[in-house]
Coordinates of C-alpha atoms in Angstrom, one line a residue:
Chain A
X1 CA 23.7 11.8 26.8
X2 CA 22.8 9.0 29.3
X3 CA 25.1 6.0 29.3
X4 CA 22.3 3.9 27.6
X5 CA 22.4 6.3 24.8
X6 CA 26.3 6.7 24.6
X7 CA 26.2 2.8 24.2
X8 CA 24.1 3.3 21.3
X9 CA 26.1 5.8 20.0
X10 CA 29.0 3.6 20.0
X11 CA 27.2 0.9 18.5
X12 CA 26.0 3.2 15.3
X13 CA 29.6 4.3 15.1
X14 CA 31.3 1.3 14.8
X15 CA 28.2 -0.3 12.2
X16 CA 28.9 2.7 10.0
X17 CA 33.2 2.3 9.8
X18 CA 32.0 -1.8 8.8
X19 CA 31.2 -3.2 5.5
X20 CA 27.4 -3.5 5.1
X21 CA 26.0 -6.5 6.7
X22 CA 29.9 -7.5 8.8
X23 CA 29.3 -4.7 11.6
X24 CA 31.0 -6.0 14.6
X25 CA 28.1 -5.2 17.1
X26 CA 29.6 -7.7 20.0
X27 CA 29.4 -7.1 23.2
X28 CA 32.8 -6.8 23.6
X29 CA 33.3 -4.5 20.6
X30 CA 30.9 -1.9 21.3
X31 CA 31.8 -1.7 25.5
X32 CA 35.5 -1.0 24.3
X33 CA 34.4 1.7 21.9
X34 CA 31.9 2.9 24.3
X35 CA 34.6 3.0 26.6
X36 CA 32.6 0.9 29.4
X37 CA 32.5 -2.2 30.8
X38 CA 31.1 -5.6 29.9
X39 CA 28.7 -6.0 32.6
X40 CA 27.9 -1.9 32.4
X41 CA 27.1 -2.6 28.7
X42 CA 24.6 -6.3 29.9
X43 CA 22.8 -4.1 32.4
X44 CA 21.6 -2.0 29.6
X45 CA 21.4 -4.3 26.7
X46 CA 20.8 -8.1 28.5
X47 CA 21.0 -9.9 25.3
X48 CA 23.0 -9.0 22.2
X49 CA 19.4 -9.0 20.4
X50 CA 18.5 -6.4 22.6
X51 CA 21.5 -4.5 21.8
X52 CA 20.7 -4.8 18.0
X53 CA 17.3 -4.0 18.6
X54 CA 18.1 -0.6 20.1
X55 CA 20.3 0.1 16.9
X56 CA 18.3 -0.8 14.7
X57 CA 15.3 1.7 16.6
X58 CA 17.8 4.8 16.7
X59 CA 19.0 3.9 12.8
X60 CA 14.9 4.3 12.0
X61 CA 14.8 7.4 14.0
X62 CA 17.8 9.6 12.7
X63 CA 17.4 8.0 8.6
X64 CA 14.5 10.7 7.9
X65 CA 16.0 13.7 5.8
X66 CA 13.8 16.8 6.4
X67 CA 15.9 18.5 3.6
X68 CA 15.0 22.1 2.5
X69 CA 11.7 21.6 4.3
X70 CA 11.8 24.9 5.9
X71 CA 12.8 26.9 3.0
X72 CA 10.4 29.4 2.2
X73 CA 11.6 30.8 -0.5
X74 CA 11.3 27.5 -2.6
X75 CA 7.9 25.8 -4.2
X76 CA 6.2 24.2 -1.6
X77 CA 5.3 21.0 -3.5
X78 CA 8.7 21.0 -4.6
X79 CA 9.9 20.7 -1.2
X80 CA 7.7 18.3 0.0
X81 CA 7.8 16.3 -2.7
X82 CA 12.2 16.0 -2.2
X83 CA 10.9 14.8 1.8
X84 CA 8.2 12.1 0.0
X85 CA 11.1 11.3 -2.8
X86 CA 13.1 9.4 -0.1
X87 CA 10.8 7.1 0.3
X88 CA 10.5 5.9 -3.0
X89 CA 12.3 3.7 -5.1
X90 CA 15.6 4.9 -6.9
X91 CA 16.8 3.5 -10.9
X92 CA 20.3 2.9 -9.3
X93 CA 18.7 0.1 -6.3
X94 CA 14.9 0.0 -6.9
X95 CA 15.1 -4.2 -6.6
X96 CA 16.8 -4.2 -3.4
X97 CA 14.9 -1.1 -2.2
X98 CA 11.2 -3.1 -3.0
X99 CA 12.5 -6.4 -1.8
X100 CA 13.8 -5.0 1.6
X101 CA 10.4 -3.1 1.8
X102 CA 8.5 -6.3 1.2
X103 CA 10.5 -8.9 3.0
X104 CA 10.3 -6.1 6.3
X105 CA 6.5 -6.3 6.0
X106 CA 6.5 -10.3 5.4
X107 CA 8.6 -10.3 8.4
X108 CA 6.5 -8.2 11.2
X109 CA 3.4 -9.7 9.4
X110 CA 3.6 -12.8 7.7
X111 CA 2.8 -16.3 8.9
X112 CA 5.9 -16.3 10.7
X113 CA 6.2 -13.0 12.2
X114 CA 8.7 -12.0 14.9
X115 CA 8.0 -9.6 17.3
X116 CA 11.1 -7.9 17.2
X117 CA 10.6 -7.3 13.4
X118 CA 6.7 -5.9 14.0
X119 CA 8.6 -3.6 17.0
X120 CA 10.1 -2.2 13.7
X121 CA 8.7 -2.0 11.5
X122 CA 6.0 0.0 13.4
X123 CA 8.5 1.9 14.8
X124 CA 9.7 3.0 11.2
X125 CA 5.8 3.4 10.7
X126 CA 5.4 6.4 13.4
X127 CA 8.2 7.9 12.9
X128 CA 7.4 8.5 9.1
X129 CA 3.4 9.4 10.0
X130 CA 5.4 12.1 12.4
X131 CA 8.2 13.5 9.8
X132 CA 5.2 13.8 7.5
X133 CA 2.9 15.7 9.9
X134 CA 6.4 17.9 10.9
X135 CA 6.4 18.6 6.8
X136 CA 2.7 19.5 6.6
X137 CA 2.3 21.7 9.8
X138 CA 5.9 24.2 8.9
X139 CA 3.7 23.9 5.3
X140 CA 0.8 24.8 7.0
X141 CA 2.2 27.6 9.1
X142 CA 3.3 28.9 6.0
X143 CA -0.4 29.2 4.5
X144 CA 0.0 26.2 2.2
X145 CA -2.4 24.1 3.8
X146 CA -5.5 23.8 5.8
X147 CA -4.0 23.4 8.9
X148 CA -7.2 21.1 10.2
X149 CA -5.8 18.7 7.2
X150 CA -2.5 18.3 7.9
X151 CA -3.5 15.2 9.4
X152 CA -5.7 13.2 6.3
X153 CA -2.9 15.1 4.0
X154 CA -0.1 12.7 6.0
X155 CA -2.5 9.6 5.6
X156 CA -2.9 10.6 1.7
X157 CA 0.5 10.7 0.8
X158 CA 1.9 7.8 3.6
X159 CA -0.7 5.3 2.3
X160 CA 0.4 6.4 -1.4
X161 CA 3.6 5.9 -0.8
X162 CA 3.1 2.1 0.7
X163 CA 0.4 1.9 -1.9
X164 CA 3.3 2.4 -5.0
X165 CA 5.9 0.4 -3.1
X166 CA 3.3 -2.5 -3.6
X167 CA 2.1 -1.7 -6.9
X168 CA 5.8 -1.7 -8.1
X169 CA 6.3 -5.1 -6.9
X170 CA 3.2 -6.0 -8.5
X171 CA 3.1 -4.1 -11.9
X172 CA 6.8 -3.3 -12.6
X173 CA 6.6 -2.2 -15.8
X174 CA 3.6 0.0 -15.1
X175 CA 4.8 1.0 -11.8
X176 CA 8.1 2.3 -12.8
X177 CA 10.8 4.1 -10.6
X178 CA 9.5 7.4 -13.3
X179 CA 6.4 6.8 -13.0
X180 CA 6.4 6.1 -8.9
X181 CA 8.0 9.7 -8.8
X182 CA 5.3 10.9 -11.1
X183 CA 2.6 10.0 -9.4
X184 CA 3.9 11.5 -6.0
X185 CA 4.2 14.7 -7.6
X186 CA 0.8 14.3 -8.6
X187 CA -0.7 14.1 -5.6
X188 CA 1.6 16.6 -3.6
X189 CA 0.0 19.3 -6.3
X190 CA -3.5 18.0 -5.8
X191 CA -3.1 17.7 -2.4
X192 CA -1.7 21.4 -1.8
X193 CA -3.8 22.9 -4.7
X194 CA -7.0 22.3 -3.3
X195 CA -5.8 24.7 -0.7
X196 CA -4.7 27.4 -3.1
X197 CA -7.2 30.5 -2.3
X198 CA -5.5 30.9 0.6
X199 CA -1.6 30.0 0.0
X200 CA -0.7 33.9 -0.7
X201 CA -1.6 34.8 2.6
Chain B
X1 CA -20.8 -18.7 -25.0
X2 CA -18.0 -21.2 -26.1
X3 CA -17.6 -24.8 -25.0
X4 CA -14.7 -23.2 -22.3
X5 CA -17.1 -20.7 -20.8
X6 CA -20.1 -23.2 -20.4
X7 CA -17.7 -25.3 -18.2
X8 CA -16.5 -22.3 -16.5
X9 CA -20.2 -21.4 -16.0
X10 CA -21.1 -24.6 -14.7
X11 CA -18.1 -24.8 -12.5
X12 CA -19.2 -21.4 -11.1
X13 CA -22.8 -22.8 -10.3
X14 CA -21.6 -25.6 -8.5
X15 CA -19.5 -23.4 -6.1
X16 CA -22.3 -20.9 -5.6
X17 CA -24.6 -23.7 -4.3
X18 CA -21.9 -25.2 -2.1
X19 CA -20.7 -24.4 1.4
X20 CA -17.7 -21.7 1.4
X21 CA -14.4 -23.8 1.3
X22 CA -16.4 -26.8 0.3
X23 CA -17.7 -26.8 -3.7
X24 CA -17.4 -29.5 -5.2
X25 CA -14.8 -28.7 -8.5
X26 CA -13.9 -32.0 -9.3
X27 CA -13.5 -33.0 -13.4
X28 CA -16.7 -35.5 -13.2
X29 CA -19.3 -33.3 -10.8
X30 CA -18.3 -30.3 -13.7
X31 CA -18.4 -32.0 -16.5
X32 CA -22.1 -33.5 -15.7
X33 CA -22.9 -29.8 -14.6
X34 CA -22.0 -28.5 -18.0
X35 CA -23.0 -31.5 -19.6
X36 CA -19.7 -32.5 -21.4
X37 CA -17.9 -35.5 -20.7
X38 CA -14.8 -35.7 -19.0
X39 CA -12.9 -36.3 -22.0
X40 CA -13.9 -33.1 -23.8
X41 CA -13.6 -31.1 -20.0
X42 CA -9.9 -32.3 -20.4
X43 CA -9.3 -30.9 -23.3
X44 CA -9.9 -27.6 -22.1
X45 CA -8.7 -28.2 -18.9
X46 CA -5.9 -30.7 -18.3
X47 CA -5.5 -30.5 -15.2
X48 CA -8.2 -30.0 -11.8
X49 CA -5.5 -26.6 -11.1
X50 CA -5.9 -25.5 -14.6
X51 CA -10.1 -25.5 -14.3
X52 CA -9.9 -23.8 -10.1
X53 CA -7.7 -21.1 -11.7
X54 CA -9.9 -20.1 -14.7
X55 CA -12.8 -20.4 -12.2
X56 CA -10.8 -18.0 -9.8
X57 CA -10.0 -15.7 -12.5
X58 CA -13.3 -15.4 -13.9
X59 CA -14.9 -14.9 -10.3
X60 CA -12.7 -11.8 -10.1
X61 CA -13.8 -10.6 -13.0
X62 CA -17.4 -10.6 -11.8
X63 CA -16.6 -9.6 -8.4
X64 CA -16.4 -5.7 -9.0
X65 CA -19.5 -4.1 -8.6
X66 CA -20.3 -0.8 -10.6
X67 CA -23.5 0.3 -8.0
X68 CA -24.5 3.7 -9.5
X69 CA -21.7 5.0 -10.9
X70 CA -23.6 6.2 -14.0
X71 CA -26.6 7.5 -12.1
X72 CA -25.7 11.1 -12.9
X73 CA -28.9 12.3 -10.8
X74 CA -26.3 11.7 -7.5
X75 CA -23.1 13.5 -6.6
X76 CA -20.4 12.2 -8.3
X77 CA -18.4 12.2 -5.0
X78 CA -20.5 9.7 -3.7
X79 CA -20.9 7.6 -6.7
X80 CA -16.8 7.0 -7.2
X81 CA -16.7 6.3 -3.1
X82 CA -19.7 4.4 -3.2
X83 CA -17.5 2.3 -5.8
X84 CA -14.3 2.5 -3.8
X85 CA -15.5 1.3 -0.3
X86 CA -16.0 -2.4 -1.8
X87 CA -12.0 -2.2 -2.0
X88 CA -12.1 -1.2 2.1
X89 CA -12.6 -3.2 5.3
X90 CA -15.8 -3.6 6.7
X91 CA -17.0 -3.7 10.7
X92 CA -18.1 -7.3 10.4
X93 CA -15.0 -8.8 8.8
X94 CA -12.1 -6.2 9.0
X95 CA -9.6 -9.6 10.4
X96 CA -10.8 -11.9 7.6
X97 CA -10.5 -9.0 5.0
X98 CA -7.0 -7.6 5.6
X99 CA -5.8 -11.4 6.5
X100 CA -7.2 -12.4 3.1
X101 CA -5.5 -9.4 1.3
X102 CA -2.2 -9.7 3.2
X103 CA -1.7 -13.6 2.1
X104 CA -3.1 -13.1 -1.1
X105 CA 0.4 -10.4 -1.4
X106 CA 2.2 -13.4 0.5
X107 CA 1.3 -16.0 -2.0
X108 CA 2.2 -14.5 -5.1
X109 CA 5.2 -12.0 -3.7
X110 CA 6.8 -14.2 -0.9
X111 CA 9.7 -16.3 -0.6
X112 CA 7.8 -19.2 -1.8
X113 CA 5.7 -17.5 -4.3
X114 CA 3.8 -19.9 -6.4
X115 CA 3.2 -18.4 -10.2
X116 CA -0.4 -19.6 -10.2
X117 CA -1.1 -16.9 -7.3
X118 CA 1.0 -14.0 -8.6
X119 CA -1.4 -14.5 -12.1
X120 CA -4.7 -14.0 -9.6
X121 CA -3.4 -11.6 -7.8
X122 CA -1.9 -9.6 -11.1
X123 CA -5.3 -10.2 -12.9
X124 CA -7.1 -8.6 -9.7
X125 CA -4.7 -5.7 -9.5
X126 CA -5.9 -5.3 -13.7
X127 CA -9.8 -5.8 -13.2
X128 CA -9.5 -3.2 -10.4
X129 CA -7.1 -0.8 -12.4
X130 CA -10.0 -1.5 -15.1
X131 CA -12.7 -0.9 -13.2
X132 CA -11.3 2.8 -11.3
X133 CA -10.5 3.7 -15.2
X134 CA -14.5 3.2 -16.3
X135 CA -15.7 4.9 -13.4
X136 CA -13.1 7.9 -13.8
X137 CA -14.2 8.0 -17.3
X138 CA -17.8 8.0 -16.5
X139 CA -17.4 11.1 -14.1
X140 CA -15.1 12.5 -17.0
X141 CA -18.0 12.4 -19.4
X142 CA -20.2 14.2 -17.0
X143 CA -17.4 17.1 -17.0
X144 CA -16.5 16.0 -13.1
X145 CA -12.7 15.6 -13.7
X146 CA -10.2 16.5 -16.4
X147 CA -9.7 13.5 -19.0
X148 CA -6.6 14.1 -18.9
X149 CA -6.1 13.2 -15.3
X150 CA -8.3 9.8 -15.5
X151 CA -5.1 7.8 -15.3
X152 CA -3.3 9.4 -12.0
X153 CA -6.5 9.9 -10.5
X154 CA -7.1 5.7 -10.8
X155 CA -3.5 5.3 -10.1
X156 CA -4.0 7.3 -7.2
X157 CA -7.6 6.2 -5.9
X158 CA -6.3 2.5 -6.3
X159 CA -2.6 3.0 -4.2
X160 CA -4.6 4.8 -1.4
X161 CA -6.8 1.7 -0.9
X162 CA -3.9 -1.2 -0.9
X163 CA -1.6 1.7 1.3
X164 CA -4.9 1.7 3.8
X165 CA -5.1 -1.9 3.7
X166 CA -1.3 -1.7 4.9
X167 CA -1.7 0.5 7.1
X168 CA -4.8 -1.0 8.6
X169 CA -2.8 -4.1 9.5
X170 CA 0.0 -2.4 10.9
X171 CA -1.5 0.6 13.0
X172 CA -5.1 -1.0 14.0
X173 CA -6.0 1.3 16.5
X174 CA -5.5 3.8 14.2
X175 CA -6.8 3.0 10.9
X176 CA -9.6 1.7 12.0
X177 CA -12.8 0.6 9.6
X178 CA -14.1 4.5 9.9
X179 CA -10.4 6.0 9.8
X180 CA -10.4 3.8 6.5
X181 CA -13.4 5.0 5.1
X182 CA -13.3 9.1 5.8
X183 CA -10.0 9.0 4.6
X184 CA -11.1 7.3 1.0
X185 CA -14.0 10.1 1.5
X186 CA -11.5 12.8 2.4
X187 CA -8.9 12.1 -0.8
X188 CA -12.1 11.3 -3.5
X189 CA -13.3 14.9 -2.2
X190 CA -9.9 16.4 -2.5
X191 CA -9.5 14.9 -6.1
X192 CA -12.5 15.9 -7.4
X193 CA -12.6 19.4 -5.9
X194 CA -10.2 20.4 -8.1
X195 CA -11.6 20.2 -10.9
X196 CA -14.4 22.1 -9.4
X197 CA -14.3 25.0 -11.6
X198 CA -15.4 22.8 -14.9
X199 CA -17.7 20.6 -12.6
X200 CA -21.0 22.3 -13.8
X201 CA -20.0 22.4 -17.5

């Protein structure tokens, strides 16, 4: 692990022991936990922004949960649809889940976007296109799927995805957390039983 | 047409023949239009906000355009996407499009939502639920999709396009105009297909 990333690694450790939104990411705090020194730690990270930045990037990279993915023996759609299931809404925080997924969009694209927050969010963005197209191609390799459509299959179900998150903020009582997971499912089965001549092979 | 609608109408004439951005909507250039006077155009409409918002919701009521949808001499896969691609980008205004549909989600979601943008923009999401749900049922009749499945296949066709939208202001380079369009192609194609067995009933 490079120092850079062993900084990180500290920083992630001590946000995770804190109460949500109180993690003490100083500069101070982290170089002790990291076990280096203040100016090793601003030759990395020259601004705490910076610092938070980088944590905020790794958080976005390791928050994807490939699950059962790779288990054959279950239904494929089942197991995709687990994967696509974290990205939807749950009953227990659907507000706060829709709000954070709308204010993060407002943020990296509204009138008064921040750069920082676009870094982000399309950070978040490409590392969900690439978790999907991981998902489709171990499907594929398994016969499930055209190979040659892993790729539109991705868009399809990432663009549905965003697409519900909107319409749940717009149409709650249509667009409910059920009906959300419905609708996914939906689409996984019409998406992978188009391709079903081939999926005993 | 009742006393409401004519002034609606009239309002609606008086926009056509004005510059974009610049009709002329006030109380006495409407009521002269419809040929009420201003007292009775107050009655309907107290206030100028009340008359722009009736005229705003009744322009997106007559905004959707069915093309030939019901022309059942024409593969229906072509029809429906025919239909769908007014929802999509186009090469001459792709920035004034998605910057339209992004603030028009800012307006009436934001922090400073006002309730007179979340009705438009609710009303739209309905008339364009409405419309997907005729053309669905259309095809249906012909025997080129399940009944059954008119609902998630709307919900479905409709998520895609605001998700692409998204998408098309996050990841430009990527969903580009074309991207935009062959993947509306690619997921009418897929949803249709499967119903392909029944298609020729």
């Amino acid at each position: 692990m490079s120092k850079r990333d062993e900084i990180i690694a500290a920083a992630i450790r001590l946000a995770e022991v804190s109460q949500p939104g109180q993690a003490n990411l100083s500069v101070r705090a982290v170089a002790k936990e990291a076990g280096v020194g203040a100016s090793t730690l601003r030759h990395y990270f020259p601004t705490q922004a910076d610092l938070h930045e980088a944590v905020a990037l790794r958080s976005i990279d390791t928050v994807i949960n490939d699950f059962s993915i790779a288990d054959s023996s279950r239904a494929p759609a089942d197991r995709l649809y687990e994967c696509c299931a974290q990205f939807l809404p749950t009953h227990e925080h659907r507000d706060v889940q829709l709000e954070t997924w709308f204010s993060m969009h407002l943020h990296a694209l509204g009138a008064e976007k921040r750069a920082v927050s676009r870094r982000l969010l399309e950070h978040g963005h490409r590392v969900t296109y690439d978790s999907l197209h991981r998902w489709l191609n171990l499907l594929a390799e398994e016969g499930h799927l055209d190979p040659t459509e892993v790729a539109p299959t991705a868009t399809a179900l990432f663009t549905t995805v965003d697409g519900i998150a909107l319409h749940s903020i717009i149409s709650p009582e249509t667009m409910t957390v059920d009906a959300a997971h419905e609708q996914v499912k939906w689409t996984i089965d019409k998406l992978l039983s188009s391709w079903s001549p081939h999926s005993t092979s």
